[in-house]
Coordinates of N, CA and C in Angstrom, one line a residue:
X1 N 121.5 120.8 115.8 CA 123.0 121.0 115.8 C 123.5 120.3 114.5
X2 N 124.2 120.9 113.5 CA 124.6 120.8 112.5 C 125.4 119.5 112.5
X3 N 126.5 119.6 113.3 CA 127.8 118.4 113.4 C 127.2 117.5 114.1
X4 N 126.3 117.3 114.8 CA 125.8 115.8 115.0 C 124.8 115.4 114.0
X5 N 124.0 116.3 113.6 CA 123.0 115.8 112.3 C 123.8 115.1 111.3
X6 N 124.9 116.1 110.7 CA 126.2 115.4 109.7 C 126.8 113.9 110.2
X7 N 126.9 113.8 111.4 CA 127.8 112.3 111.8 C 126.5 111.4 111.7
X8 N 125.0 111.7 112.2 CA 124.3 110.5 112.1 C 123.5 110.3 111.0
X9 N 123.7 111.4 109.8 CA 123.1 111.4 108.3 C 124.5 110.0 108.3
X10 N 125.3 110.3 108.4 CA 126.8 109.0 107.5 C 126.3 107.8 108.1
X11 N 126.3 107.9 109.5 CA 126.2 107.0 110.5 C 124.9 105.7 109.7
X12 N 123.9 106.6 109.6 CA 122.7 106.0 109.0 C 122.9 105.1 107.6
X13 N 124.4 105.7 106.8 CA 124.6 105.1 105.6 C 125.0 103.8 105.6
X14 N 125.6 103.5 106.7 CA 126.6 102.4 106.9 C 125.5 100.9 106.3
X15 N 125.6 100.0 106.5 CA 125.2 98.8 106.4 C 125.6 97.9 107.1
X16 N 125.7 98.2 108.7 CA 125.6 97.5 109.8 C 123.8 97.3 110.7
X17 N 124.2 96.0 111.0 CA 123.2 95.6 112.1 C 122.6 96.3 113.0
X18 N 123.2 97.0 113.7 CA 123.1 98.1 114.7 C 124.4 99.1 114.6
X19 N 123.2 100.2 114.7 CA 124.5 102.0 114.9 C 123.2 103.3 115.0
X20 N 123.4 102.8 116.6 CA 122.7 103.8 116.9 C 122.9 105.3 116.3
X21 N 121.9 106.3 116.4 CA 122.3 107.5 116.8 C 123.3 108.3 117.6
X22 N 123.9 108.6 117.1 CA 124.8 109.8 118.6 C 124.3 110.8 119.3
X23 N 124.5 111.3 120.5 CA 123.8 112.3 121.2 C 125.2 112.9 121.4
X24 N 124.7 114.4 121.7 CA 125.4 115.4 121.7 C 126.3 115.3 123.6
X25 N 127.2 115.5 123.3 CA 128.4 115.6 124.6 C 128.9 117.2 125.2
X26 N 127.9 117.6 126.1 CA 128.6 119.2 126.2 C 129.8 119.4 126.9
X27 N 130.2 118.1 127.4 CA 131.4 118.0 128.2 C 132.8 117.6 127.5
X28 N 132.3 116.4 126.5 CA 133.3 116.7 125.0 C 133.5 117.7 124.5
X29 N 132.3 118.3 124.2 CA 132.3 119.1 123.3 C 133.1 120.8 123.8
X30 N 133.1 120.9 125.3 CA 134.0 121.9 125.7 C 135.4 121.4 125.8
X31 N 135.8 120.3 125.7 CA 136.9 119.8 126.0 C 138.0 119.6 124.5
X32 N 136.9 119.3 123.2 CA 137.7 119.4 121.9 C 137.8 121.1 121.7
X33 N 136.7 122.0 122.1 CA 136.8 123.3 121.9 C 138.4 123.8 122.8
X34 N 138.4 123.4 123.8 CA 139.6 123.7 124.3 C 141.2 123.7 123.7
X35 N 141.3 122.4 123.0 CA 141.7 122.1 122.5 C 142.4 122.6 120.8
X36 N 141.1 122.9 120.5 CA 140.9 123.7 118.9 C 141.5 124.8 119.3
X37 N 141.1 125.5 120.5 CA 141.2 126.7 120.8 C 143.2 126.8 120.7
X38 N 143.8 125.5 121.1 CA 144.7 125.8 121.2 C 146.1 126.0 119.6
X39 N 144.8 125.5 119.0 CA 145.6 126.2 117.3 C 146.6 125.3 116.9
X40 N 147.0 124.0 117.6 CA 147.8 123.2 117.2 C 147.6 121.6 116.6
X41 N 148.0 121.8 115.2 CA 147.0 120.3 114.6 C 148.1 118.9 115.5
X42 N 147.6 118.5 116.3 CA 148.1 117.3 116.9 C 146.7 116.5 117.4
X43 N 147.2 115.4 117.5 CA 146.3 114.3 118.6 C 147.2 114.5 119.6
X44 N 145.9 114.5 120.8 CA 145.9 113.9 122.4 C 147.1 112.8 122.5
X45 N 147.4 112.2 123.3 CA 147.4 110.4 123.4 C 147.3 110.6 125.3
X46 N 146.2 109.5 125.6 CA 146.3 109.1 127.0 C 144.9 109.7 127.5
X47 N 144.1 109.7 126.1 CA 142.7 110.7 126.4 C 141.8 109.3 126.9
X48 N 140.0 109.3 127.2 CA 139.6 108.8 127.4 C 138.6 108.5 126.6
X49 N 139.1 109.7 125.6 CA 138.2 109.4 124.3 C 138.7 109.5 123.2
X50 N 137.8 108.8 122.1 CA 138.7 109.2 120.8 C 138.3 110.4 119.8
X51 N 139.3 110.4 119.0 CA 139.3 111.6 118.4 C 139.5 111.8 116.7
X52 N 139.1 113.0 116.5 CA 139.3 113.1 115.2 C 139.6 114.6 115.1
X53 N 140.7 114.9 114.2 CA 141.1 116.1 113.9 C 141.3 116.8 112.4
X54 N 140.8 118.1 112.1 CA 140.9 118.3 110.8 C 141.2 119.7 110.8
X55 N 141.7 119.5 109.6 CA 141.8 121.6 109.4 C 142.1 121.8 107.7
X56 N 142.1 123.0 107.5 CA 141.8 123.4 106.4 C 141.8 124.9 106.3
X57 N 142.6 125.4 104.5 CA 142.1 127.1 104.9 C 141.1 127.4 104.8
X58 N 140.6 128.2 105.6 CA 139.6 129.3 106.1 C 139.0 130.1 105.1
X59 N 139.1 129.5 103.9 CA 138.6 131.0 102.8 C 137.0 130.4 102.5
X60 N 136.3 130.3 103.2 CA 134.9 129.8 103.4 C 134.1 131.1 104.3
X61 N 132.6 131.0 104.3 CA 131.7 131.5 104.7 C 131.6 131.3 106.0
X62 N 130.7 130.2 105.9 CA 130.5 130.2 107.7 C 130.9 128.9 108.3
X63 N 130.7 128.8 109.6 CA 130.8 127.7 110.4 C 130.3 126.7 109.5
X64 N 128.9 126.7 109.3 CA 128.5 125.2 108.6 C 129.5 124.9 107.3
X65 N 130.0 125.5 106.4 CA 130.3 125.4 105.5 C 132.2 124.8 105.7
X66 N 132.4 125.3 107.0 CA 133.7 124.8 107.4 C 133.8 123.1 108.0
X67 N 132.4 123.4 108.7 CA 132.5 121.8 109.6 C 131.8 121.0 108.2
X68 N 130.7 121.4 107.4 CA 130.4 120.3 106.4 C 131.9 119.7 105.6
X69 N 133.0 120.9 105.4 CA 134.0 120.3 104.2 C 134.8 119.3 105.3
X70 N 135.2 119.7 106.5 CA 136.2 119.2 107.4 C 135.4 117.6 107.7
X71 N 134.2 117.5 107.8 CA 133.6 116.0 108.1 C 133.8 115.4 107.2
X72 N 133.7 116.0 106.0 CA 133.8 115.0 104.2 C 134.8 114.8 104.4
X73 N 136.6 115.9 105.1 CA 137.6 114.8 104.9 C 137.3 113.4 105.3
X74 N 136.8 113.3 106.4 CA 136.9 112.3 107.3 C 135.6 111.2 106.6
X75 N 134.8 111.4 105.9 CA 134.0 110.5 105.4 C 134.5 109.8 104.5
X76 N 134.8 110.7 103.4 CA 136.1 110.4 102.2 C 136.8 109.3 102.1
X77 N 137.3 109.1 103.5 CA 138.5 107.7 103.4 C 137.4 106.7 102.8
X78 N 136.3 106.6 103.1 CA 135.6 105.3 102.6 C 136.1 105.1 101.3
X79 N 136.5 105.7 100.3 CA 136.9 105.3 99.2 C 138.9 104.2 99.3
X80 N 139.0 104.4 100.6 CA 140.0 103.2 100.9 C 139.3 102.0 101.5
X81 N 138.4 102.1 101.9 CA 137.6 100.5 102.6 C 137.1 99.8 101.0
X82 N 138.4 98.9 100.0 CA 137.8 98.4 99.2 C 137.4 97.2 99.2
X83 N 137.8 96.6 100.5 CA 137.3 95.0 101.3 C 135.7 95.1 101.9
X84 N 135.8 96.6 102.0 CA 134.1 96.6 103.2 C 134.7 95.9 104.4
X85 N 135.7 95.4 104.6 CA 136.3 95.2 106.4 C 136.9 96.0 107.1
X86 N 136.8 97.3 106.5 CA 137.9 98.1 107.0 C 139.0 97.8 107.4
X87 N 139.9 97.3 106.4 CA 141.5 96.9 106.6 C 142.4 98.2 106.5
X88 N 141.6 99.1 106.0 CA 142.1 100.1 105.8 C 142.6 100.9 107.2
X89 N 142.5 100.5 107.7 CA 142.1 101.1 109.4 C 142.7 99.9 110.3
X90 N 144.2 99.6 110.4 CA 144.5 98.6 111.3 C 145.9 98.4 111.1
X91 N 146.7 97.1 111.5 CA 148.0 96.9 111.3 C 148.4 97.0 110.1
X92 N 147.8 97.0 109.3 CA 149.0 97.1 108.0 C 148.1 98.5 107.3
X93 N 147.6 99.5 107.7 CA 147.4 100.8 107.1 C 146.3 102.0 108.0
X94 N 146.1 102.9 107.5 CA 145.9 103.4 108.7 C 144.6 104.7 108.0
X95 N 144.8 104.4 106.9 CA 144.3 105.7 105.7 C 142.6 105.8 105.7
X96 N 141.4 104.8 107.0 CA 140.5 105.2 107.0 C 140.1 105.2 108.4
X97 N 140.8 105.5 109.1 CA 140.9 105.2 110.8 C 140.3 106.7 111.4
X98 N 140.1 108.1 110.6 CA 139.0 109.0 110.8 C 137.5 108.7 110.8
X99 N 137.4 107.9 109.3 CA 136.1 107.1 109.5 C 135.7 106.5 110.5
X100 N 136.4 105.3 110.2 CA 136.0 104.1 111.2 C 135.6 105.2 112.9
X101 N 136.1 106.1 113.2 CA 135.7 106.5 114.2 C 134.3 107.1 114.4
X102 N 133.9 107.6 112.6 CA 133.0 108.2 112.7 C 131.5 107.1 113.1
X103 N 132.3 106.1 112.0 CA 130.8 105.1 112.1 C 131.2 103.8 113.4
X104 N 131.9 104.5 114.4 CA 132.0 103.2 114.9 C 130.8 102.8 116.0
X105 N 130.3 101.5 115.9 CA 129.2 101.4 116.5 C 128.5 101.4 118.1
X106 N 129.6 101.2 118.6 CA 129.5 101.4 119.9 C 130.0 102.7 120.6
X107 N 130.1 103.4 119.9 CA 130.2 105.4 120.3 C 128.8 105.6 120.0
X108 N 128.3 106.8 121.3 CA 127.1 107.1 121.6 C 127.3 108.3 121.6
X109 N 128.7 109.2 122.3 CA 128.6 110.4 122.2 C 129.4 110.7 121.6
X110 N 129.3 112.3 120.6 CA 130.5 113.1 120.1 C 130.0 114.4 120.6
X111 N 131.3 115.1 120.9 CA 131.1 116.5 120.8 C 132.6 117.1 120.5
X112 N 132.1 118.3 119.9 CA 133.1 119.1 118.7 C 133.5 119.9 119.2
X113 N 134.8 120.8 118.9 CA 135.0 122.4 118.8 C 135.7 122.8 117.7
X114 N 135.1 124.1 117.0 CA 136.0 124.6 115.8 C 136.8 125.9 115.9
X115 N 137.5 125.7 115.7 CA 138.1 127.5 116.1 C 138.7 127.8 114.2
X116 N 138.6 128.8 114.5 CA 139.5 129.8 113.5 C 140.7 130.5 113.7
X117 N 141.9 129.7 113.2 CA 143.0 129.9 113.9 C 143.8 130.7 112.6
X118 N 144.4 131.8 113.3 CA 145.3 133.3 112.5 C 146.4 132.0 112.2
X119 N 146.6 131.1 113.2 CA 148.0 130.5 112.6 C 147.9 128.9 112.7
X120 N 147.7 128.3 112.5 CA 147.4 126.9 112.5 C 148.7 125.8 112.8
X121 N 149.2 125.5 114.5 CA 151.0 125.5 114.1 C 150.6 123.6 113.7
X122 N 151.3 122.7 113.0 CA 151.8 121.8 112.3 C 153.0 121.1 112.3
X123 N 153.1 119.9 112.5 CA 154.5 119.4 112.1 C 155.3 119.2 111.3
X124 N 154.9 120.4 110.2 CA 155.7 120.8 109.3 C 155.4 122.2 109.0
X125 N 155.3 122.6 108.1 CA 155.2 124.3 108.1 C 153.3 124.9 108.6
X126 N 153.6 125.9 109.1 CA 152.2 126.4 110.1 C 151.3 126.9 109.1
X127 N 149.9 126.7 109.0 CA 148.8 126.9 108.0 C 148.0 128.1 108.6
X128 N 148.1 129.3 107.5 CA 147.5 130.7 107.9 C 145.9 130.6 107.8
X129 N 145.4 131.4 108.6 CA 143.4 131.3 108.3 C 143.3 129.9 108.0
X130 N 143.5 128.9 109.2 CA 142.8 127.4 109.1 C 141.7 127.4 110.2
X131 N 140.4 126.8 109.8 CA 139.2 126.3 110.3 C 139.8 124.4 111.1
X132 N 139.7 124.6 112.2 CA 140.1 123.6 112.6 C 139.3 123.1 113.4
X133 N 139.0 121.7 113.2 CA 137.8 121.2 113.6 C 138.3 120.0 114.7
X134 N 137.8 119.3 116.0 CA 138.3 118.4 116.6 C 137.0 118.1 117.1
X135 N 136.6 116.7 117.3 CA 135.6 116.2 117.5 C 136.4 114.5 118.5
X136 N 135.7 114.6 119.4 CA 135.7 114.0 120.3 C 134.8 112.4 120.7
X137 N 135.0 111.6 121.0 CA 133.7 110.4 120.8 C 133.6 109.6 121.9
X138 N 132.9 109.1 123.0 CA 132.7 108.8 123.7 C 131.8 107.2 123.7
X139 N 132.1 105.9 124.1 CA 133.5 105.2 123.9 C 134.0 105.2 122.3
X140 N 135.4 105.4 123.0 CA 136.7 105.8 121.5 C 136.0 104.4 120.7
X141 N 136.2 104.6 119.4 CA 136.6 103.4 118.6 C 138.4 103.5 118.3
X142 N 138.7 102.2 117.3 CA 140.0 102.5 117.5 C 141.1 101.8 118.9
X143 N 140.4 101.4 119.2 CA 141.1 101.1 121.0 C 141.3 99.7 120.8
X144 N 142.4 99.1 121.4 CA 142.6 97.8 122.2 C 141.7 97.3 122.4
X145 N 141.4 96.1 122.4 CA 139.9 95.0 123.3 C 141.2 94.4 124.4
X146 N 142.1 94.6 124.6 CA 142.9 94.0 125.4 C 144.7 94.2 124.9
X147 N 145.4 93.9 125.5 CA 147.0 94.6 125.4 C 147.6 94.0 124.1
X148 N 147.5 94.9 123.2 CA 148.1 94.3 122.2 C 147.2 93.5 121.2
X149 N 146.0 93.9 121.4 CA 145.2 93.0 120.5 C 144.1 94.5 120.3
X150 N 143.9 94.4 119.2 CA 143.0 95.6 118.3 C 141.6 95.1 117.9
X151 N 140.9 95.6 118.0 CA 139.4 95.5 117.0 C 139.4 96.5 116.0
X152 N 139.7 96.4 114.9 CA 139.8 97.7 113.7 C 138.6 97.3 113.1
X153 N 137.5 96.6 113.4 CA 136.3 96.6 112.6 C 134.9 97.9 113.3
X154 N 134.7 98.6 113.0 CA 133.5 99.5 113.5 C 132.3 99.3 113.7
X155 N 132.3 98.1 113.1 CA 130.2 97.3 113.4 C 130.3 96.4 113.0
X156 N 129.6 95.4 113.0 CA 128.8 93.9 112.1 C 128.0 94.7 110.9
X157 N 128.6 94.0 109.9 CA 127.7 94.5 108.8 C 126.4 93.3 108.7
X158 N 125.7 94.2 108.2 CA 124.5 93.3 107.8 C 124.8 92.3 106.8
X159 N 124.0 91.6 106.6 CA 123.6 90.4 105.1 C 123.1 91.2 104.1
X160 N 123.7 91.0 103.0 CA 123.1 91.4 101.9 C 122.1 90.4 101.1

């Protein structure tokens, strides 16, 4: 499976202590398809998992070539982690908080759905022929450790 090979190729890059592999979720993974299916770029809120959302026009080949570009968005933000603490991802910014989901270390499962949507609707103007990708993660990163108190870090990094 293409999209989980892609998340634990990155996953493997990190330079954390521990990050396991991810196994595939067919119960996520019908649940972001549902979703995708519904053609509208938004986040959930009140899910029990976390999420990541992408889209893009559609003037591509195939599936793989849609979910490889739509994951690079989401890998990409690393060029905002220039602490290596991922500050980039917390109260004062928000610009690598796709990442941090991807490599976050205590998520085990993800599962995906991509649709091809004639109309892509947006909270600004609607995007024609968009490849829309939603990927789901099982436990969220991103979340509260407690009311009002955040962990925006995704793993222990190792010693260099």
């Amino acid at each position: 499976m293409f999209i989980l090979q892609k998340h634990n190729d990155y996953r493997a890059e990190e330079p954390a202590t521990s990050m396991p592999d991810l196994t595939w979720s067919s119960s996520l993974a019908s649940e972001a398809q549902l979703w995708a299916d519904g053609c509208s770029f938004a986040h959930q809120n009140g899910k029990p998992w976390g999420e990541n959302i992408a889209a893009r026009n559609s003037d591509i080949d195939t599936n793989i070539d849609a979910i490889n570009g739509l994951v690079d968005q989401w890998t990409a933000e690393s060029q905002f982690n220039t602490d290596g603490k991922f500050s980039c991802c917390g109260t004062t910014g928000f610009e690598c908080c796709h990442l941090t989901q991807v490599v976050w270390a205590k998520t085990t499962e993800v599962g995906c759905g991509l649709s091809l949507c004639p109309t892509l609707t947006t909270s600004s103007d609607p995007v024609s022929n968009a490849a829309y990708l939603v990927c789901y993660y099982n436990p969220p990163g991103n979340k509260p450790v407690a009311v009002c108190t955040f962990d925006w870090s995704p793993y222990e990094a190792a010693l260099k």
